[in-house]
Amino acid sequence: MACNKKYETQLHKYLDGEMIESERTEFYNHLDACEECAAHYKELKKAVMLVQSSSHIEAPEGFTESVMDRLPVKKKRKHWKKWMRQHPILIAASLFVFLMTSSLLSVWVDQSGEELTVIGSQDVKIDRENGMVIVPEGEIVEGDLFVKNGRVEVEGEITGDLTVINGEQYLASAGNVSGEIEEVDQALEWIWYHTKRITSDVFSFGEEKNNE
Amino acid sequence: MDAVVKRLIRAIKKEEDQDAFAELVDLYKDKVFQIAYRMTGNSYEAQDMAQESFLRAYANLESYDEKRKFSTWLFRITTNLCIDRLRKKKPDYSLDAELQGTEGLTGYSQVAASEKLPEEQVVTMEMQEWVQREISYLPPKHRSAIILRYIEGLPIKQISEILDLPANTVKTHIHRGREALRKRLKDA
């Protein structure tokens, strides 16, 4: 054993190669003078050498093959999962689009019955048997007209927009629509129409607020 | 070496290139097996632990930070696996302890007696086997520090990263391990 605790610490410090020059000189001088510490040092050195000399062993033959055999089989799903993890914003966006589309589609399906619907004005002739809506000559429809599942003949005047869902419109030479005429036939167009409407609603809402 | 390892890891991450992984296993299998063998002291368990290390590395490669040394990350998996295994099968007695009701008779004499090794075989017991056995008697924390320091020859800094311990704690573990080995190996 080292002659005292201080030198035991010193021995380990030396073995860890953490002594500065002056400490090392002092340490060597002590080892020369102290038999106990010299013996302790020799024993430590021997233990370290024995451990270091224990030969380096190698992995058994076929090691790599057996690791590879145990690897999980490549799965397409894993690719997909990995992709999802890397693109969270795309996932959120497509989820949003999917939900929007499906909710609008369900509205479309709900209201795509055969019944003729007219929203906007009472000053029109509605012929339910033939599925016709006529804006008579000389008549002025104030605001927008919205017709579903029917043919529209405009002989008079509409001051707003005319929207025709699942039908067609006929503008007589004498007729006049001040706003836009829009025909919507397909589900996709219907969705587009709704998206536009929501956007313009939001936009005009913002404008109104600004005006206040 | 580092550039090769980086290229292989990219290939595994991006294309799930299993051939690249096989190359990576080839590069590190001896070191990983060595750590596992020195930790468990038995080649059957060592092979189990080493294989498991690579399988975990493959499964968790996403969490490997490419800015850090791959060997540090891999050896950490191995030492953790081995320490866990040692804890699970830790015997509730120590061979060092004097057996109850006997004087000066320790677990070692029991082991020798039950193995019934002929005298000359004991005498000629390979030095390496003996050293390995003495390493196995160290507590797992001291054992892992000694193995990484003297068998793998790693610097203290890397050992502290592998074992996730402060450098001073690693040094203390090495000192304790060295002292224990000194006492056991001095009569060689």
Short mmCIF file of C-alpha atoms in Angstrom, two decimals:
data_model
loop_
_atom_site.label_atom_id
_atom_site.label_comp_id
_atom_site.label_asym_id
_atom_site.label_seq_id
_atom_site.Cartn_x
_atom_site.Cartn_y
_atom_site.Cartn_z
CA MET A 1 0.00 0.00 0.00
CA ALA A 2 1.05 3.58 -0.54
CA CYS A 3 2.53 5.17 2.56
CA ASN A 4 -0.31 7.63 2.77
CA LYS A 5 -3.53 8.63 1.02
CA LYS A 6 -1.89 11.58 -0.70
CA TYR A 7 0.49 9.30 -2.58
CA GLU A 8 -2.23 6.85 -3.52
CA THR A 9 -4.06 9.70 -5.25
CA GLN A 10 -0.77 10.73 -6.84
CA LEU A 11 -0.24 7.22 -8.20
CA HIS A 12 -3.57 7.27 -9.98
CA LYS A 13 -3.04 10.76 -11.23
CA TYR A 14 0.24 9.59 -12.71
CA LEU A 15 -1.36 6.57 -14.36
CA ASP A 16 -4.04 8.80 -15.89
CA GLY A 17 -1.24 10.93 -17.36
CA GLU A 18 -2.51 14.04 -15.63
CA MET A 19 0.61 15.23 -13.84
CA ILE A 20 2.47 18.38 -14.70
CA GLU A 21 6.25 18.35 -15.00
CA SER A 22 7.03 19.54 -11.45
CA GLU A 23 4.59 17.06 -9.87
CA ARG A 24 6.13 14.24 -11.85
CA THR A 25 9.65 15.04 -10.66
CA GLU A 26 8.47 15.09 -7.06
CA PHE A 27 6.59 11.83 -7.59
CA TYR A 28 9.63 10.06 -9.05
CA ASN A 29 11.76 11.26 -6.13
CA HIS A 30 9.25 9.85 -3.70
CA LEU A 31 9.11 6.47 -5.47
CA ASP A 32 12.90 6.26 -5.21
CA ALA A 33 12.75 6.91 -1.50
CA CYS A 34 9.59 5.03 -0.44
CA GLU A 35 9.48 1.25 -0.78
CA GLU A 36 5.76 0.97 -0.01
CA CYS A 37 4.76 3.40 -2.74
CA ALA A 38 7.18 1.85 -5.22
CA ALA A 39 5.63 -1.59 -4.59
CA HIS A 40 2.12 -0.19 -4.92
CA TYR A 41 3.05 1.46 -8.18
CA LYS A 42 4.56 -1.75 -9.55
CA GLU A 43 1.44 -3.72 -8.66
CA LEU A 44 -0.85 -1.20 -10.32
CA LYS A 45 1.29 -1.12 -13.41
CA LYS A 46 1.25 -4.90 -13.57
CA ALA A 47 -2.54 -5.09 -13.22
CA VAL A 48 -2.98 -2.56 -16.02
CA MET A 49 -0.55 -4.42 -18.25
CA LEU A 50 -2.27 -7.74 -17.64
CA VAL A 51 -5.64 -6.24 -18.57
CA GLN A 52 -4.20 -4.55 -21.63
CA SER A 53 -2.44 -7.69 -22.77
CA SER A 54 -5.54 -9.86 -22.61
CA SER A 55 -5.74 -10.56 -26.29
CA HIS A 56 -8.25 -8.83 -28.46
CA ILE A 57 -11.00 -11.20 -29.35
CA GLU A 58 -12.97 -11.08 -32.55
CA ALA A 59 -16.63 -11.52 -33.23
CA PRO A 60 -17.48 -15.13 -34.13
CA GLU A 61 -17.78 -16.13 -37.76
CA GLY A 62 -21.10 -15.43 -39.42
CA PHE A 63 -21.83 -12.67 -36.96
CA THR A 64 -22.82 -10.09 -39.58
CA GLU A 65 -25.04 -12.61 -41.40
CA SER A 66 -26.95 -13.46 -38.27
CA VAL A 67 -27.50 -9.78 -37.48
CA MET A 68 -28.77 -9.22 -41.02
CA ASP A 69 -31.09 -12.21 -40.72
CA ARG A 70 -32.69 -10.65 -37.70
CA LEU A 71 -33.24 -7.23 -39.28
CA PRO A 72 -36.87 -6.27 -39.75
CA VAL A 73 -38.12 -6.85 -43.31
CA LYS A 74 -38.36 -3.66 -45.33
CA LYS A 75 -41.88 -2.38 -45.29
CA LYS A 76 -43.54 0.11 -47.58
CA ARG A 77 -45.49 1.38 -44.63
CA LYS A 78 -42.32 2.37 -42.88
CA HIS A 79 -41.41 4.58 -45.83
CA TRP A 80 -44.76 6.21 -45.62
CA LYS A 81 -44.46 6.75 -41.87
CA LYS A 82 -41.02 8.24 -42.29
CA TRP A 83 -42.31 10.58 -44.97
CA MET A 84 -45.16 11.65 -42.70
CA ARG A 85 -42.74 12.46 -39.92
CA GLN A 86 -40.67 14.59 -42.24
CA HIS A 87 -43.53 16.61 -43.71
CA PRO A 88 -45.97 17.49 -40.92
CA ILE A 89 -47.22 20.66 -42.65
CA LEU A 90 -48.12 18.83 -45.86
CA ILE A 91 -49.97 16.25 -43.77
CA ALA A 92 -51.92 18.99 -41.96
CA ALA A 93 -52.71 20.77 -45.23
CA SER A 94 -53.94 17.65 -47.01
CA LEU A 95 -55.99 16.68 -43.99
CA PHE A 96 -57.61 20.12 -44.08
CA VAL A 97 -58.35 19.86 -47.80
CA PHE A 98 -59.77 16.38 -47.32
CA LEU A 99 -62.11 17.48 -44.50
CA MET A 100 -63.21 20.61 -46.39
CA THR A 101 -63.92 18.63 -49.54
CA SER A 102 -65.85 15.94 -47.78
CA SER A 103 -68.00 18.38 -45.83
CA LEU A 104 -68.81 20.40 -48.94
CA LEU A 105 -69.51 17.21 -50.87
CA SER A 106 -71.95 16.10 -48.24
CA VAL A 107 -73.75 19.46 -48.53
CA TRP A 108 -73.82 18.99 -52.30
CA VAL A 109 -75.27 15.51 -51.98
CA ASP A 110 -77.87 16.74 -49.47
CA GLN A 111 -79.19 19.48 -51.68
CA SER A 112 -78.83 17.93 -55.10
CA GLY A 113 -82.38 16.69 -54.99
CA GLU A 114 -84.49 17.23 -58.04
CA GLU A 115 -86.59 19.99 -56.50
CA LEU A 116 -86.50 23.41 -58.06
CA THR A 117 -85.27 26.03 -55.65
CA VAL A 118 -85.25 29.75 -56.15
CA ILE A 119 -83.66 32.15 -53.72
CA GLY A 120 -83.53 35.89 -54.20
CA SER A 121 -86.73 37.39 -55.50
CA GLN A 122 -90.44 36.87 -55.70
CA ASP A 123 -90.81 38.83 -58.92
CA VAL A 124 -90.16 35.82 -61.14
CA LYS A 125 -92.43 33.33 -62.81
CA ILE A 126 -91.78 29.82 -61.52
CA ASP A 127 -92.93 26.95 -63.71
CA ARG A 128 -92.40 23.90 -61.55
CA GLU A 129 -93.73 21.39 -64.10
CA ASN A 130 -91.17 22.28 -66.72
CA GLY A 131 -88.51 23.27 -64.22
CA MET A 132 -88.36 26.79 -65.55
CA VAL A 133 -87.78 30.14 -63.92
CA ILE A 134 -88.59 33.16 -65.98
CA VAL A 135 -87.71 36.73 -65.27
CA PRO A 136 -90.46 38.41 -67.29
CA GLU A 137 -89.88 41.26 -69.68
CA GLY A 138 -89.93 44.66 -67.97
CA GLU A 139 -89.49 43.09 -64.53
CA ILE A 140 -86.51 44.18 -62.42
CA VAL A 141 -85.08 41.74 -59.87
CA GLU A 142 -83.34 43.67 -57.13
CA GLY A 143 -80.24 41.87 -55.85
CA ASP A 144 -78.93 38.38 -56.60
CA LEU A 145 -80.89 35.48 -58.00
CA PHE A 146 -80.05 31.92 -57.15
CA VAL A 147 -81.69 29.03 -58.98
CA LYS A 148 -81.13 25.34 -58.42
CA ASN A 149 -82.24 22.42 -60.61
CA GLY A 150 -83.90 24.58 -63.20
CA ARG A 151 -83.59 26.50 -66.44
CA VAL A 152 -83.58 30.26 -66.19
CA GLU A 153 -84.76 32.60 -68.89
CA VAL A 154 -83.93 36.21 -68.33
CA GLU A 155 -86.10 38.54 -70.34
CA GLY A 156 -86.18 41.30 -67.76
CA GLU A 157 -83.36 42.65 -65.62
CA ILE A 158 -81.34 41.38 -62.61
CA THR A 159 -79.38 44.02 -60.71
CA GLY A 160 -77.18 41.49 -58.87
CA ASP A 161 -75.49 38.19 -59.79
CA LEU A 162 -77.24 35.20 -61.33
CA THR A 163 -76.18 31.79 -60.11
CA VAL A 164 -77.50 28.60 -61.66
CA ILE A 165 -76.82 25.27 -60.03
CA ASN A 166 -77.50 22.08 -62.00
CA GLY A 167 -79.32 23.88 -64.73
CA GLU A 168 -78.82 26.34 -67.49
CA GLN A 169 -79.55 29.96 -68.18
CA TYR A 170 -80.80 31.73 -71.23
CA LEU A 171 -80.31 35.43 -71.56
CA ALA A 172 -82.81 36.96 -73.97
CA SER A 173 -81.63 39.85 -76.09
CA ALA A 174 -83.85 42.19 -74.15
CA GLY A 175 -82.73 40.74 -70.79
CA ASN A 176 -79.96 42.19 -68.68
CA VAL A 177 -77.92 40.94 -65.71
CA SER A 178 -75.84 43.64 -64.04
CA GLY A 179 -73.72 41.28 -61.94
CA GLU A 180 -71.96 38.04 -62.90
CA ILE A 181 -73.62 35.00 -64.39
CA GLU A 182 -72.42 31.73 -63.03
CA GLU A 183 -73.38 28.18 -63.91
CA VAL A 184 -72.42 25.36 -61.62
CA ASP A 185 -72.92 21.81 -62.83
CA GLN A 186 -70.29 19.59 -61.30
CA ALA A 187 -69.56 18.82 -57.68
CA LEU A 188 -66.06 20.17 -58.13
CA GLU A 189 -67.33 23.42 -59.53
CA TRP A 190 -69.75 23.57 -56.64
CA ILE A 191 -66.82 23.26 -54.22
CA TRP A 192 -64.91 25.91 -56.08
CA TYR A 193 -67.92 28.17 -56.00
CA HIS A 194 -68.24 27.68 -52.22
CA THR A 195 -64.57 28.27 -51.59
CA LYS A 196 -64.78 31.49 -53.58
CA ARG A 197 -67.83 32.57 -51.66
CA ILE A 198 -66.26 31.83 -48.28
CA THR A 199 -63.14 33.73 -49.30
CA SER A 200 -65.08 36.74 -50.51
CA ASP A 201 -67.27 36.64 -47.39
CA VAL A 202 -64.25 36.69 -45.16
CA PHE A 203 -62.68 39.39 -47.28
CA SER A 204 -65.73 41.65 -47.33
CA PHE A 205 -66.21 41.07 -43.60
CA GLY A 206 -62.73 42.40 -43.09
CA GLU A 207 -63.49 45.38 -45.33
CA GLU A 208 -66.66 46.20 -43.45
CA LYS A 209 -64.74 46.20 -40.22
CA ASN A 210 -62.22 48.55 -41.70
CA ASN A 211 -64.96 50.89 -42.81
CA GLU A 212 -66.45 51.11 -39.34
CA MET B 1 -12.99 5.94 -41.42
CA ASP B 2 -15.31 8.71 -40.30
CA ALA B 3 -16.16 9.67 -43.87
CA VAL B 4 -16.95 6.05 -44.75
CA VAL B 5 -19.15 5.69 -41.68
CA LYS B 6 -21.01 8.90 -42.55
CA ARG B 7 -21.66 7.76 -46.08
CA LEU B 8 -22.94 4.38 -44.89
CA ILE B 9 -25.24 5.96 -42.31
CA ARG B 10 -26.73 8.34 -44.89
CA ALA B 11 -27.41 5.42 -47.22
CA ILE B 12 -29.12 3.49 -44.44
CA LYS B 13 -31.22 6.45 -43.35
CA LYS B 14 -32.29 7.57 -46.81
CA GLU B 15 -32.65 4.37 -48.78
CA GLU B 16 -32.86 1.84 -45.97
CA ASP B 17 -29.86 0.30 -47.67
CA GLN B 18 -29.33 -2.96 -45.80
CA ASP B 19 -26.06 -3.71 -47.61
CA ALA B 20 -24.67 -0.48 -46.21
CA PHE B 21 -25.77 -1.62 -42.77
CA ALA B 22 -23.95 -4.94 -43.25
CA GLU B 23 -20.79 -2.96 -44.02
CA LEU B 24 -21.28 -0.94 -40.86
CA VAL B 25 -21.69 -4.13 -38.80
CA ASP B 26 -18.48 -5.49 -40.32
CA LEU B 27 -16.61 -2.36 -39.31
CA TYR B 28 -17.68 -2.41 -35.67
CA LYS B 29 -18.52 -6.04 -34.87
CA ASP B 30 -15.16 -6.89 -33.26
CA LYS B 31 -15.14 -3.90 -30.94
CA VAL B 32 -18.76 -4.34 -29.96
CA PHE B 33 -18.28 -8.05 -29.40
CA GLN B 34 -15.15 -7.38 -27.37
CA ILE B 35 -17.00 -4.98 -25.04
CA ALA B 36 -19.89 -7.42 -24.68
CA TYR B 37 -17.56 -10.33 -24.00
CA ARG B 38 -15.52 -8.46 -21.39
CA MET B 39 -18.70 -7.20 -19.74
CA THR B 40 -20.56 -10.52 -19.59
CA GLY B 41 -17.56 -12.82 -19.40
CA ASN B 42 -19.20 -15.41 -21.62
CA SER B 43 -19.17 -15.68 -25.37
CA TYR B 44 -22.72 -16.94 -25.77
CA GLU B 45 -24.16 -13.95 -23.94
CA ALA B 46 -21.66 -11.66 -25.61
CA GLN B 47 -22.93 -12.68 -29.02
CA ASP B 48 -26.49 -12.11 -27.92
CA MET B 49 -25.71 -8.64 -26.53
CA ALA B 50 -23.59 -7.65 -29.54
CA GLN B 51 -26.30 -8.67 -32.03
CA GLU B 52 -28.94 -6.89 -30.01
CA SER B 53 -26.75 -3.75 -30.01
CA PHE B 54 -26.68 -3.66 -33.80
CA LEU B 55 -30.40 -4.37 -34.12
CA ARG B 56 -31.16 -1.49 -31.75
CA ALA B 57 -28.76 0.76 -33.60
CA TYR B 58 -30.58 -0.04 -36.85
CA ALA B 59 -34.01 0.55 -35.34
CA ASN B 60 -33.00 3.84 -33.68
CA LEU B 61 -30.67 5.25 -36.31
CA GLU B 62 -33.00 8.23 -36.71
CA SER B 63 -32.05 9.37 -33.21
CA TYR B 64 -28.32 9.25 -33.92
CA ASP B 65 -26.86 12.75 -34.19
CA GLU B 66 -24.43 12.74 -37.13
CA LYS B 67 -22.37 15.50 -35.56
CA ARG B 68 -21.23 13.11 -32.87
CA LYS B 69 -18.96 10.10 -33.06
CA PHE B 70 -20.81 6.98 -34.21
CA SER B 71 -18.70 4.65 -32.08
CA THR B 72 -19.64 6.61 -28.94
CA TRP B 73 -23.32 6.18 -29.73
CA LEU B 74 -22.95 2.50 -30.61
CA PHE B 75 -20.79 1.59 -27.58
CA ARG B 76 -23.29 3.33 -25.37
CA ILE B 77 -26.04 1.03 -26.61
CA THR B 78 -23.77 -1.97 -25.96
CA THR B 79 -22.68 -1.02 -22.44
CA ASN B 80 -26.24 -0.12 -21.45
CA LEU B 81 -27.52 -3.47 -22.71
CA CYS B 82 -24.78 -5.34 -20.86
CA ILE B 83 -25.22 -3.42 -17.60
CA ASP B 84 -28.97 -4.11 -17.75
CA ARG B 85 -28.34 -7.79 -18.36
CA LEU B 86 -25.86 -7.97 -15.47
CA ARG B 87 -28.32 -6.26 -13.15
CA LYS B 88 -31.07 -8.72 -14.01
CA LYS B 89 -28.99 -11.79 -13.30
CA LYS B 90 -26.99 -10.27 -10.46
CA PRO B 91 -26.43 -12.92 -7.85
CA ASP B 92 -27.45 -12.00 -4.32
CA TYR B 93 -24.17 -13.23 -2.93
CA SER B 94 -20.58 -12.38 -3.66
CA LEU B 95 -17.84 -14.92 -4.21
CA ASP B 96 -15.64 -12.70 -2.08
CA ALA B 97 -17.82 -12.99 0.98
CA GLU B 98 -16.77 -15.54 3.56
CA LEU B 99 -19.28 -18.37 3.60
CA GLN B 100 -21.39 -18.60 6.72
CA GLY B 101 -20.24 -21.14 9.26
CA THR B 102 -16.87 -21.64 7.59
CA GLU B 103 -13.63 -20.03 8.47
CA GLY B 104 -11.53 -18.52 5.71
CA LEU B 105 -13.58 -20.33 3.10
CA THR B 106 -14.87 -18.07 0.38
CA GLY B 107 -17.00 -18.58 -2.68
CA TYR B 108 -13.90 -19.07 -4.79
CA SER B 109 -13.01 -22.34 -3.09
CA GLN B 110 -16.56 -23.55 -3.68
CA VAL B 111 -16.35 -22.76 -7.39
CA ALA B 112 -13.02 -24.51 -7.74
CA ALA B 113 -14.27 -27.54 -5.82
CA SER B 114 -17.46 -27.91 -7.86
CA GLU B 115 -15.64 -27.60 -11.15
CA LYS B 116 -13.25 -30.36 -10.01
CA LEU B 117 -10.41 -29.08 -12.15
CA PRO B 118 -7.28 -31.19 -12.00
CA GLU B 119 -4.40 -29.48 -10.22
CA GLU B 120 -2.26 -29.01 -13.28
CA GLN B 121 -5.14 -27.55 -15.26
CA VAL B 122 -5.69 -24.95 -12.57
CA VAL B 123 -2.03 -24.12 -12.64
CA THR B 124 -1.92 -23.80 -16.40
CA MET B 125 -5.21 -21.97 -16.58
CA GLU B 126 -4.68 -19.50 -19.30
CA MET B 127 -3.55 -16.12 -18.15
CA GLN B 128 -6.18 -14.42 -20.26
CA GLU B 129 -8.99 -16.47 -18.89
CA TRP B 130 -7.81 -15.66 -15.40
CA VAL B 131 -7.58 -11.94 -16.12
CA GLN B 132 -11.02 -12.02 -17.71
CA ARG B 133 -12.39 -13.75 -14.63
CA GLU B 134 -10.89 -11.10 -12.39
CA ILE B 135 -12.44 -8.39 -14.57
CA SER B 136 -15.81 -10.12 -14.19
CA TYR B 137 -15.64 -9.71 -10.44
CA LEU B 138 -15.58 -5.93 -10.70
CA PRO B 139 -18.92 -4.18 -10.17
CA PRO B 140 -20.47 -3.32 -13.58
CA LYS B 141 -19.71 0.40 -13.35
CA HIS B 142 -16.03 -0.10 -12.58
CA ARG B 143 -15.90 -2.93 -15.10
CA SER B 144 -17.26 -0.89 -18.01
CA ALA B 145 -14.88 2.00 -17.26
CA ILE B 146 -11.85 -0.34 -17.08
CA ILE B 147 -12.81 -2.16 -20.28
CA LEU B 148 -13.31 1.02 -22.28
CA ARG B 149 -10.10 2.53 -20.91
CA TYR B 150 -7.67 -0.39 -21.10
CA ILE B 151 -9.10 -2.86 -23.59
CA GLU B 152 -10.65 -0.45 -26.08
CA GLY B 153 -8.03 2.19 -25.24
CA LEU B 154 -10.47 5.10 -25.30
CA PRO B 155 -9.80 8.55 -23.79
CA ILE B 156 -11.60 9.54 -20.58
CA LYS B 157 -13.71 12.13 -22.43
CA GLN B 158 -15.21 9.57 -24.79
CA ILE B 159 -15.78 7.11 -21.95
CA SER B 160 -17.68 9.77 -20.05
CA GLU B 161 -19.91 10.29 -23.11
CA ILE B 162 -20.47 6.57 -23.57
CA LEU B 163 -21.36 5.97 -19.94
CA ASP B 164 -23.15 9.31 -19.63
CA LEU B 165 -21.17 10.15 -16.48
CA PRO B 166 -19.04 13.19 -15.60
CA ALA B 167 -15.33 12.75 -16.37
CA ASN B 168 -14.42 12.85 -12.68
CA THR B 169 -16.83 10.01 -11.90
CA VAL B 170 -15.29 7.97 -14.71
CA LYS B 171 -11.84 8.59 -13.23
CA THR B 172 -13.03 7.46 -9.81
CA HIS B 173 -14.49 4.28 -11.34
CA ILE B 174 -11.19 3.62 -13.09
CA HIS B 175 -9.21 4.21 -9.88
CA ARG B 176 -11.43 1.85 -7.89
CA GLY B 177 -11.30 -0.77 -10.63
CA ARG B 178 -7.55 -0.47 -10.88
CA GLU B 179 -7.12 -0.86 -7.12
CA ALA B 180 -9.39 -3.93 -7.05
CA LEU B 181 -7.48 -5.52 -9.94
CA ARG B 182 -4.15 -4.70 -8.30
CA LYS B 183 -5.15 -6.63 -5.20
CA ARG B 184 -6.31 -9.61 -7.23
CA LEU B 185 -3.58 -9.73 -9.82
CA LYS B 186 -0.51 -8.84 -7.74
CA ASP B 187 0.37 -12.48 -7.02
CA ALA B 188 0.61 -13.48 -10.66
#
